[in-house]
CSV table of C-alpha atoms in Angstrom, one decimal:
chain,number,residue,atom,x,y,z
A,1,MET,CA,-37.4,19.6,17.8
A,2,LYS,CA,-36.1,20.5,14.1
A,3,ARG,CA,-33.1,19.1,13.4
A,4,ILE,CA,-29.7,20.7,12.0
A,5,TYR,CA,-27.7,19.4,9.4
A,6,LEU,CA,-24.0,19.6,9.5
A,7,ASP,CA,-22.8,16.6,7.6
A,8,ASN,CA,-22.9,18.1,4.2
A,9,ALA,CA,-19.4,16.5,2.9
A,10,ALA,CA,-21.6,13.0,3.6
A,11,THR,CA,-24.3,14.1,1.2
A,12,THR,CA,-26.4,17.5,0.5
A,13,PRO,CA,-29.8,18.0,0.4
A,14,LEU,CA,-31.0,17.7,-3.2
A,15,ASP,CA,-32.0,21.1,-4.6
A,16,PRO,CA,-35.8,21.6,-5.7
A,17,GLU,CA,-34.5,22.9,-9.2
A,18,VAL,CA,-32.4,19.8,-9.7
A,19,PHE,CA,-35.8,17.9,-9.0
A,20,GLU,CA,-37.9,19.1,-11.4
A,21,ALA,CA,-35.0,18.9,-13.9
A,22,MET,CA,-35.5,15.5,-13.0
A,23,LYS,CA,-39.0,14.6,-12.8
A,24,PRO,CA,-40.0,14.4,-16.7
A,25,MET,CA,-37.3,11.7,-16.7
A,26,MET,CA,-39.2,10.0,-14.4
A,27,LEU,CA,-42.9,10.4,-15.0
A,28,GLU,CA,-42.7,11.2,-19.0
A,29,MET,CA,-39.4,10.1,-20.9
A,30,TYR,CA,-39.4,6.4,-19.9
A,31,GLY,CA,-37.4,5.1,-23.3
A,32,ASN,CA,-34.2,3.3,-23.0
A,33,PRO,CA,-31.7,5.2,-24.5
A,34,SER,CA,-29.9,2.4,-26.4
A,35,SER,CA,-33.4,2.1,-28.3
A,36,THR,CA,-33.1,3.6,-31.8
A,37,HIS,CA,-37.3,4.5,-31.5
A,38,ALA,CA,-38.3,8.0,-31.0
A,39,HIS,CA,-38.8,6.9,-26.9
A,40,GLY,CA,-35.1,6.0,-27.0
A,41,ARG,CA,-33.7,8.7,-28.8
A,42,GLU,CA,-35.5,11.3,-26.9
A,43,VAL,CA,-33.7,10.1,-23.8
A,44,ARG,CA,-30.7,9.6,-25.6
A,45,THR,CA,-30.6,13.4,-26.3
A,46,LYS,CA,-31.1,14.4,-22.7
A,47,ILE,CA,-28.0,12.4,-21.7
A,48,GLU,CA,-25.9,14.0,-24.3
A,49,ARG,CA,-26.9,17.0,-23.5
A,50,ALA,CA,-26.0,16.7,-20.0
A,51,ARG,CA,-23.1,15.3,-20.9
A,52,LYS,CA,-22.4,18.5,-22.8
A,53,THR,CA,-23.0,20.6,-20.0
A,54,VAL,CA,-20.6,18.7,-17.4
A,55,ALA,CA,-18.2,18.9,-20.1
A,56,GLU,CA,-18.5,22.9,-21.1
A,57,LEU,CA,-18.1,23.7,-17.0
A,58,LEU,CA,-15.2,22.1,-16.6
A,59,ASN,CA,-13.7,23.4,-20.0
A,60,THR,CA,-13.1,20.1,-21.7
A,61,THR,CA,-15.0,17.8,-24.3
A,62,PRO,CA,-18.0,15.8,-24.4
A,63,SER,CA,-16.3,12.9,-25.2
A,64,GLU,CA,-14.1,13.2,-22.1
A,65,ILE,CA,-16.9,12.5,-19.4
A,66,PHE,CA,-18.0,9.0,-18.4
A,67,PHE,CA,-21.1,8.6,-16.3
A,68,THR,CA,-20.9,6.2,-13.6
A,69,SER,CA,-22.8,5.1,-10.3
A,70,GLY,CA,-20.4,7.9,-8.0
A,71,GLY,CA,-17.5,8.5,-6.9
A,72,THR,CA,-16.2,5.4,-5.6
A,73,GLU,CA,-16.4,3.7,-9.1
A,74,ALA,CA,-15.2,6.7,-10.9
A,75,ASP,CA,-11.8,6.5,-8.4
A,76,ASN,CA,-11.9,2.5,-9.0
A,77,THR,CA,-11.9,2.6,-12.6
A,78,ALA,CA,-9.3,5.5,-13.1
A,79,ILE,CA,-6.7,3.3,-11.0
A,80,THR,CA,-7.5,0.0,-11.6
A,81,CYS,CA,-7.9,0.8,-15.7
A,82,SER,CA,-4.9,3.1,-16.0
A,83,VAL,CA,-2.4,0.2,-14.4
A,84,GLU,CA,-3.6,-2.4,-16.7
A,85,ALA,CA,-4.3,-0.1,-20.1
A,86,TYR,CA,-0.2,1.0,-19.3
A,87,ASP,CA,1.2,-1.7,-17.3
A,88,LEU,CA,2.0,0.7,-14.9
A,89,LYS,CA,4.4,-0.8,-12.4
A,90,HIS,CA,4.6,2.2,-9.2
A,91,LEU,CA,1.4,3.9,-7.8
A,92,ILE,CA,2.0,6.8,-5.2
A,93,THR,CA,-0.4,8.1,-3.2
A,94,SER,CA,-0.9,9.4,0.7
A,95,LYS,CA,-2.7,8.0,3.7
A,96,ILE,CA,-5.2,10.3,4.2
A,97,GLU,CA,-7.1,9.2,0.7
A,98,HIS,CA,-10.7,8.2,0.5
A,99,LYS,CA,-11.0,4.8,1.1
A,100,ALA,CA,-12.3,4.2,-2.4
A,101,VAL,CA,-8.5,5.0,-3.8
A,102,LEU,CA,-6.9,3.7,-0.6
A,103,GLN,CA,-8.6,0.1,-1.0
A,104,THR,CA,-8.0,-0.3,-4.6
A,105,ALA,CA,-4.1,1.1,-4.3
A,106,GLU,CA,-3.6,-2.0,-1.3
A,107,LYS,CA,-5.7,-4.5,-4.0
A,108,LEU,CA,-3.4,-3.7,-6.7
A,109,GLU,CA,-0.4,-4.0,-4.4
A,110,ALA,CA,-1.5,-7.4,-3.1
A,111,GLN,CA,-2.0,-8.9,-6.3
A,112,GLY,CA,1.7,-8.0,-7.0
A,113,LYS,CA,0.5,-5.5,-9.9
A,114,VAL,CA,2.2,-2.3,-8.6
A,115,LYS,CA,4.7,-1.3,-5.9
A,116,LEU,CA,3.0,1.1,-3.8
A,117,SER,CA,4.3,3.9,-2.4
A,118,PHE,CA,3.2,6.8,0.3
A,119,VAL,CA,4.0,10.5,-0.1
A,120,ASP,CA,4.6,11.9,3.1
A,121,LEU,CA,2.7,14.4,4.9
A,122,ASP,CA,3.0,17.4,7.5
A,123,HIS,CA,0.6,17.4,10.8
A,124,GLN,CA,-2.1,19.3,8.9
A,125,GLY,CA,-2.5,16.9,5.6
A,126,HIS,CA,-0.5,18.3,3.1
A,127,ILE,CA,1.6,16.5,1.1
A,128,ASP,CA,5.2,16.8,1.0
A,129,TYR,CA,6.2,18.0,-2.7
A,130,ASP,CA,9.8,17.6,-2.2
A,131,HIS,CA,9.3,13.6,-1.8
A,132,LEU,CA,6.7,13.3,-4.2
A,133,ASN,CA,9.5,14.9,-6.7
A,134,SER,CA,11.8,11.9,-5.3
A,135,LEU,CA,9.1,9.5,-5.4
A,136,LEU,CA,8.8,10.3,-9.0
A,137,LYS,CA,12.1,10.4,-10.2
A,138,ASN,CA,13.3,7.1,-8.6
A,139,ASN,CA,10.1,5.5,-10.2
A,140,SER,CA,9.6,5.0,-13.9
A,141,ARG,CA,6.2,4.2,-15.2
A,142,SER,CA,4.5,5.7,-11.9
A,143,MET,CA,0.6,6.6,-11.4
A,144,VAL,CA,-0.1,9.5,-8.7
A,145,SER,CA,-3.5,9.3,-7.2
A,146,ILE,CA,-3.6,12.4,-4.5
A,147,MET,CA,-7.3,14.0,-3.9
A,148,HIS,CA,-7.5,17.9,-3.9
A,149,ALA,CA,-9.1,18.0,-0.9
A,150,ASN,CA,-9.5,16.1,2.0
A,151,ASN,CA,-13.1,15.0,2.9
A,152,GLU,CA,-12.3,14.8,6.3
A,153,ILE,CA,-10.0,17.6,7.5
A,154,GLY,CA,-10.5,19.8,4.4
A,155,THR,CA,-7.0,20.5,3.5
A,156,LEU,CA,-6.3,21.6,-0.1
A,157,ASN,CA,-3.8,19.9,-2.1
A,158,ASP,CA,-2.1,22.2,-5.1
A,159,ILE,CA,-3.3,19.8,-8.0
A,160,ALA,CA,-2.2,22.1,-10.7
A,161,ARG,CA,1.3,21.5,-9.1
A,162,ILE,CA,1.3,18.0,-8.3
A,163,GLY,CA,0.2,17.3,-12.1
A,164,GLU,CA,3.0,19.9,-13.7
A,165,MET,CA,5.6,17.5,-11.7
A,166,CYS,CA,3.9,14.5,-13.4
A,167,LYS,CA,4.1,16.0,-16.7
A,168,GLU,CA,8.0,16.1,-16.1
A,169,TYR,CA,8.2,12.6,-14.6
A,170,ASP,CA,5.5,11.1,-17.8
A,171,ALA,CA,3.7,9.9,-14.8
A,172,VAL,CA,-0.5,9.5,-15.2
A,173,PHE,CA,-2.2,11.8,-12.4
A,174,HIS,CA,-5.7,10.9,-10.9
A,175,SER,CA,-7.1,13.3,-8.5
A,176,ASP,CA,-10.4,12.6,-6.3
A,177,THR,CA,-12.4,16.0,-6.9
A,178,VAL,CA,-15.4,14.3,-5.2
A,179,GLN,CA,-15.5,17.2,-2.1
A,180,THR,CA,-14.2,20.1,-4.3
A,181,MET,CA,-16.5,19.6,-7.9
A,182,GLY,CA,-19.4,21.7,-7.7
A,183,HIS,CA,-17.5,23.8,-4.9
A,184,PHE,CA,-13.9,24.9,-6.8
A,185,LYS,CA,-14.2,25.8,-10.6
A,186,HIS,CA,-12.2,23.1,-12.7
A,187,ASP,CA,-10.8,24.3,-15.8
A,188,LEU,CA,-9.6,20.8,-17.4
A,189,GLN,CA,-7.7,22.7,-20.3
A,190,ALA,CA,-5.4,24.3,-17.8
A,191,LEU,CA,-5.3,21.7,-15.4
A,192,ALA,CA,-2.7,18.2,-16.4
A,193,CYS,CA,-4.5,15.9,-14.7
A,194,HIS,CA,-5.5,12.8,-16.9
A,195,PHE,CA,-8.5,11.4,-14.3
A,196,ILE,CA,-10.8,13.6,-12.1
A,197,VAL,CA,-14.3,12.5,-10.6
A,198,GLY,CA,-17.5,14.2,-9.2
A,199,ALA,CA,-20.1,12.6,-7.7
A,200,GLY,CA,-24.0,14.6,-7.7
A,201,HIS,CA,-25.0,14.1,-4.6
A,202,LYS,CA,-22.1,16.1,-3.2
A,203,PHE,CA,-23.2,19.5,-4.7
A,204,ASN,CA,-27.1,18.9,-4.0
A,205,GLY,CA,-27.8,16.5,-6.6
A,206,PRO,CA,-28.8,12.7,-6.5
A,207,LYS,CA,-27.1,10.1,-5.1
A,208,GLY,CA,-26.1,7.1,-7.3
A,209,VAL,CA,-24.6,8.9,-10.2
A,210,GLY,CA,-21.4,10.4,-11.0
A,211,PHE,CA,-18.6,10.9,-13.5
A,212,LEU,CA,-15.3,10.2,-14.5
A,213,ARG,CA,-13.1,12.7,-16.7
A,214,VAL,CA,-10.5,10.7,-18.8
A,215,CYS,CA,-8.5,12.7,-20.6
A,216,LYS,CA,-8.3,12.3,-24.5
A,217,SER,CA,-4.5,11.6,-24.1
A,218,LYS,CA,-5.3,8.8,-22.6
A,219,LYS,CA,-7.4,5.8,-23.5
A,220,ILE,CA,-8.7,3.3,-20.8
A,221,GLY,CA,-10.5,-0.6,-21.6
A,222,ARG,CA,-14.1,-1.0,-20.7
A,223,PHE,CA,-14.9,-1.3,-17.1
A,224,VAL,CA,-18.2,-2.9,-16.9
A,225,GLU,CA,-19.3,-5.5,-19.3
A,226,GLY,CA,-22.7,-6.3,-20.6
A,227,GLY,CA,-23.5,-3.6,-23.1
A,228,GLY,CA,-22.0,-0.6,-25.5
A,229,GLN,CA,-23.1,2.0,-23.4
A,230,GLU,CA,-20.8,5.4,-22.4
A,231,ARG,CA,-18.9,4.5,-25.2
A,232,ASN,CA,-18.3,0.8,-24.7
A,233,HIS,CA,-16.7,1.6,-21.5
A,234,ARG,CA,-19.4,0.9,-19.3
A,235,GLY,CA,-22.5,-1.5,-19.8
A,236,GLY,CA,-26.0,-1.1,-18.4
A,237,THR,CA,-28.7,0.9,-19.1
A,238,GLU,CA,-27.9,4.4,-18.2
A,239,ASN,CA,-29.2,6.3,-14.7
A,240,VAL,CA,-30.8,8.9,-16.9
A,241,TYR,CA,-32.7,11.1,-14.5
A,242,GLY,CA,-29.9,10.9,-11.9
A,243,ILE,CA,-27.4,11.8,-15.1
A,244,VAL,CA,-29.7,14.8,-16.1
A,245,GLY,CA,-30.1,16.3,-12.2
A,246,LEU,CA,-26.1,15.9,-11.7
A,247,ALA,CA,-25.8,17.6,-15.0
A,248,LYS,CA,-28.4,20.6,-13.9
A,249,ALA,CA,-26.8,20.3,-10.1
A,250,LEU,CA,-23.3,21.1,-11.4
A,251,GLU,CA,-24.8,24.0,-13.6
A,252,ILE,CA,-26.3,25.8,-10.4
A,253,ALA,CA,-23.2,25.3,-8.1
A,254,TYR,CA,-21.2,26.7,-11.1
A,255,ARG,CA,-23.9,29.8,-11.3
A,256,ASP,CA,-24.2,30.3,-7.4
A,257,MET,CA,-20.8,29.7,-6.4
A,258,ASP,CA,-19.3,33.0,-5.8
A,259,SER,CA,-22.2,33.8,-3.7
A,260,HIS,CA,-22.5,30.2,-1.8
A,261,ALA,CA,-18.6,29.8,-1.2
A,262,LYS,CA,-19.0,33.3,0.6
A,263,HIS,CA,-22.1,32.5,2.4
A,264,ILE,CA,-20.5,29.0,3.5
A,265,GLN,CA,-17.1,30.3,4.0
A,266,GLY,CA,-18.8,32.9,6.9
A,267,LEU,CA,-20.4,29.7,8.7
A,268,LYS,CA,-17.2,28.5,9.1
A,269,THR,CA,-15.6,31.4,10.0
A,270,ARG,CA,-18.5,31.9,12.6
A,271,MET,CA,-18.3,28.5,13.9
A,272,ILE,CA,-14.1,29.0,14.5
A,273,GLU,CA,-14.5,31.9,16.6
A,274,GLY,CA,-17.6,30.6,18.9
A,275,LEU,CA,-15.3,27.5,19.4
A,276,LYS,CA,-12.4,29.3,20.4
A,277,ASN,CA,-14.4,31.9,22.2
A,278,ASN,CA,-16.1,29.3,24.3
A,279,ILE,CA,-14.6,25.7,24.7
A,280,SER,CA,-11.0,25.8,26.3
A,281,GLY,CA,-8.5,23.7,24.7
A,282,ILE,CA,-10.2,23.4,21.0
A,283,GLU,CA,-8.0,22.9,18.1
A,284,PHE,CA,-8.5,22.1,14.6
A,285,ASN,CA,-7.2,19.1,12.3
A,286,GLY,CA,-5.9,20.1,9.5
A,287,ASP,CA,-5.6,23.4,7.6
A,288,ILE,CA,-8.2,25.8,8.6
A,289,ARG,CA,-7.2,28.9,6.7
A,290,GLU,CA,-9.0,30.6,4.5
A,291,GLY,CA,-7.9,29.5,1.0
A,292,HIS,CA,-5.7,26.5,2.0
A,293,SER,CA,-8.9,24.2,2.9
A,294,LEU,CA,-12.2,23.2,2.0
A,295,TYR,CA,-14.8,26.1,2.8
A,296,THR,CA,-17.3,23.7,3.5
A,297,VAL,CA,-15.4,21.2,6.3
A,298,LEU,CA,-14.3,22.2,9.5
A,299,ASN,CA,-13.0,19.2,11.6
A,300,ALA,CA,-12.6,20.4,15.3
A,301,SER,CA,-10.6,18.2,17.9
A,302,PHE,CA,-12.1,18.6,21.4
A,303,PRO,CA,-9.7,18.2,24.6
A,304,ALA,CA,-10.0,14.6,26.7
A,305,HIS,CA,-13.1,14.7,28.1
A,306,GLU,CA,-15.1,11.8,30.1
A,307,ASP,CA,-17.9,12.5,27.3
A,308,ASN,CA,-15.6,12.2,24.3
A,309,ASP,CA,-16.9,9.0,23.2
A,310,MET,CA,-20.7,10.3,23.4
A,311,LEU,CA,-20.6,13.4,21.8
A,312,LEU,CA,-21.5,12.6,18.6
A,313,PHE,CA,-24.5,10.8,20.0
A,314,ASN,CA,-25.0,14.2,22.5
A,315,LEU,CA,-25.5,16.3,19.3
A,316,ASP,CA,-27.6,13.9,17.8
A,317,ILE,CA,-30.2,13.8,20.4
A,318,ASN,CA,-30.0,17.3,21.1
A,319,GLY,CA,-31.3,17.5,16.7
A,320,ILE,CA,-27.6,18.0,15.4
A,321,SER,CA,-26.1,15.9,12.5
A,322,ALA,CA,-22.4,16.1,12.2
A,323,SER,CA,-20.2,13.1,11.5
A,324,GLY,CA,-16.5,11.6,13.5
A,325,GLY,CA,-14.9,11.0,10.3
A,326,SER,CA,-15.6,9.9,6.5
A,327,ALA,CA,-19.1,9.1,6.1
A,328,CYS,CA,-17.9,5.9,4.3
A,329,SER,CA,-17.0,4.5,7.5
A,330,SER,CA,-18.6,6.5,10.6
A,331,GLY,CA,-20.3,3.8,11.3
A,332,ALA,CA,-18.0,1.3,11.8
A,333,ASN,CA,-16.5,1.3,15.7
A,334,THR,CA,-12.6,2.3,14.2
A,335,GLY,CA,-10.8,5.1,14.7
A,336,SER,CA,-10.3,7.6,11.5
A,337,HIS,CA,-7.4,6.5,9.1
A,338,VAL,CA,-7.2,10.6,8.5
A,339,LEU,CA,-6.7,11.6,11.6
A,340,THR,CA,-4.3,8.6,12.5
A,341,GLY,CA,-2.3,9.6,9.3
A,342,ILE,CA,-1.3,13.2,10.2
A,343,LYS,CA,-0.9,11.9,13.7
A,344,ALA,CA,-3.4,13.5,15.8
A,345,ASP,CA,-3.7,13.3,19.6
A,346,PRO,CA,-5.7,9.6,19.5
A,347,GLU,CA,-7.0,10.9,23.2
A,348,ARG,CA,-8.9,13.9,21.6
A,349,GLN,CA,-12.0,13.8,20.1
A,350,GLY,CA,-12.6,14.7,16.3
A,351,ILE,CA,-15.8,16.0,15.2
A,352,ARG,CA,-16.5,17.1,11.1
A,353,PHE,CA,-18.7,19.6,10.9
A,354,SER,CA,-19.5,20.2,7.1
A,355,PHE,CA,-21.6,23.4,5.9
A,356,GLY,CA,-23.9,24.0,2.8
A,357,LYS,CA,-25.7,26.7,0.6
A,358,TYR,CA,-28.7,25.9,3.1
A,359,SER,CA,-26.5,26.2,6.2
A,360,THR,CA,-27.6,29.1,8.4
A,361,ALA,CA,-25.8,31.5,10.8
A,362,GLU,CA,-28.5,30.6,13.7
A,363,GLU,CA,-27.6,26.4,12.8
A,364,VAL,CA,-24.2,27.1,13.9
A,365,ASP,CA,-24.8,29.2,16.8
A,366,TYR,CA,-27.2,26.7,18.2
A,367,THR,CA,-24.5,24.0,17.9
A,368,VAL,CA,-22.1,25.7,19.6
A,369,GLU,CA,-24.3,26.4,22.5
A,370,LYS,CA,-25.0,22.5,22.5
A,371,LEU,CA,-21.5,22.0,23.0
A,372,VAL,CA,-21.1,23.7,25.9
A,373,GLU,CA,-23.8,22.4,27.1
A,374,ILE,CA,-22.4,18.9,26.8
A,375,LEU,CA,-18.9,19.7,27.5
A,376,ASN,CA,-19.6,22.0,30.8
A,377,PRO,CA,-15.9,23.4,30.0
A,378,VAL,CA,-14.2,26.5,31.8
A,379,HIS,CA,-15.4,29.5,28.9
A,380,ALA,CA,-11.7,31.0,27.9
C-alpha cells in the first residue's frame, strides 16, 4: 500500500536537489571549519557562503544570521537572551504559540524575571490588536513574541503591523516564523522585527538545523558555551552539511515559491470543497480564507462521532498520515492547547492536514474518500 503523507507542517521530505548539495559535505569536505588548515578553510567557506545565501534571500546582512539546531533553539535563544541582555520585565505572547515559545515564557515568569501577559484572541486565532496596543502602552520594557502563522490552524498574523506597534512603544519583537519560512517571502529591511527564525526541515531541507536572525540593532550574549563558533555566540562544531542543505532548500523555496504556492493552495481548496460536499457538519478551525492563512495547513473539525477518538488511527491504517495537533506533542494523550486557546468545541475532533510541493490532487481525493468511509456520514 502506497502511503499518503499529509503532515508537511510537522516535517517535509528532503528535496533530492538539496541532498545532492549536501553529499560533498558528508563524503569529501570533512574538515573541521574551525581548523586553520586547508581542509578546515574549505569547509568554513561553505558555511559562510550558506550564511550569505540565507541573508540575501531575506534581504538582510550575513552578520545577522546565526545557525542553530532548529526553530526551537532559535525561539528559546531569542526570548531568553533578549530578556537577559535588555533587562526586560514584561513579556507579551498568545496562548496558541508553539511550545518552544510558551514554555520559555512560562519558565521566565516562574523564575520571577518577567511578568507574562497573553494577548486576546478571536475564535479563529487572530490577535486583538487593540488589546496588544493596550498591553504595550501600559507596560514599559516589554518584549512581544507572536508567531507569523499558527502551526496547527494556519491563521496568519500581520507581523508588519505588530512590528510597527512595537517600534512605537520601543518594545523588542520576536516572531516565530518557522511555518512561513520558505513559503512566504520575508523582507527584513522592510519588516520591523528584531528576531525571526527558520528550520530547514519545514521547507524540504534537512532536520536538525535552523537559524536565528538577530537584527543588528540588538545585541545578545553567548547562548551556548564551549567555543567561538557563530561569532562567539554558539559554541560547538557546526552542522556543516545541515547548514549547506538549509541554504540550498531556502534557495529552491524562493526560486519556486510562486508555482508551489499556487499548487498547494489548489490542493487545500480542493480538500475544503471535498469535505464540505461529502461530510455533513464539517467545520474548520482557524481562518481558512486565502491570504489569511497558511496555504499549507487545513485544520478540519469533525462533528461528534463515536469513532472520533480513532479517527487518526483509522486514517493511519488506511495509509494516510495526518496529525491531531502540533507534531511536537501529537504523541501525548492531551488535547490541543491551540484549539483550547481559541475555545473550539471539545466534543469535535480536529485533524490537521498539511500539504507540500509533492502532494497531489489524487492524494487529497483518496483522503476525502477514506474519511467518508470511516465516518459513514449522511452526505450533505
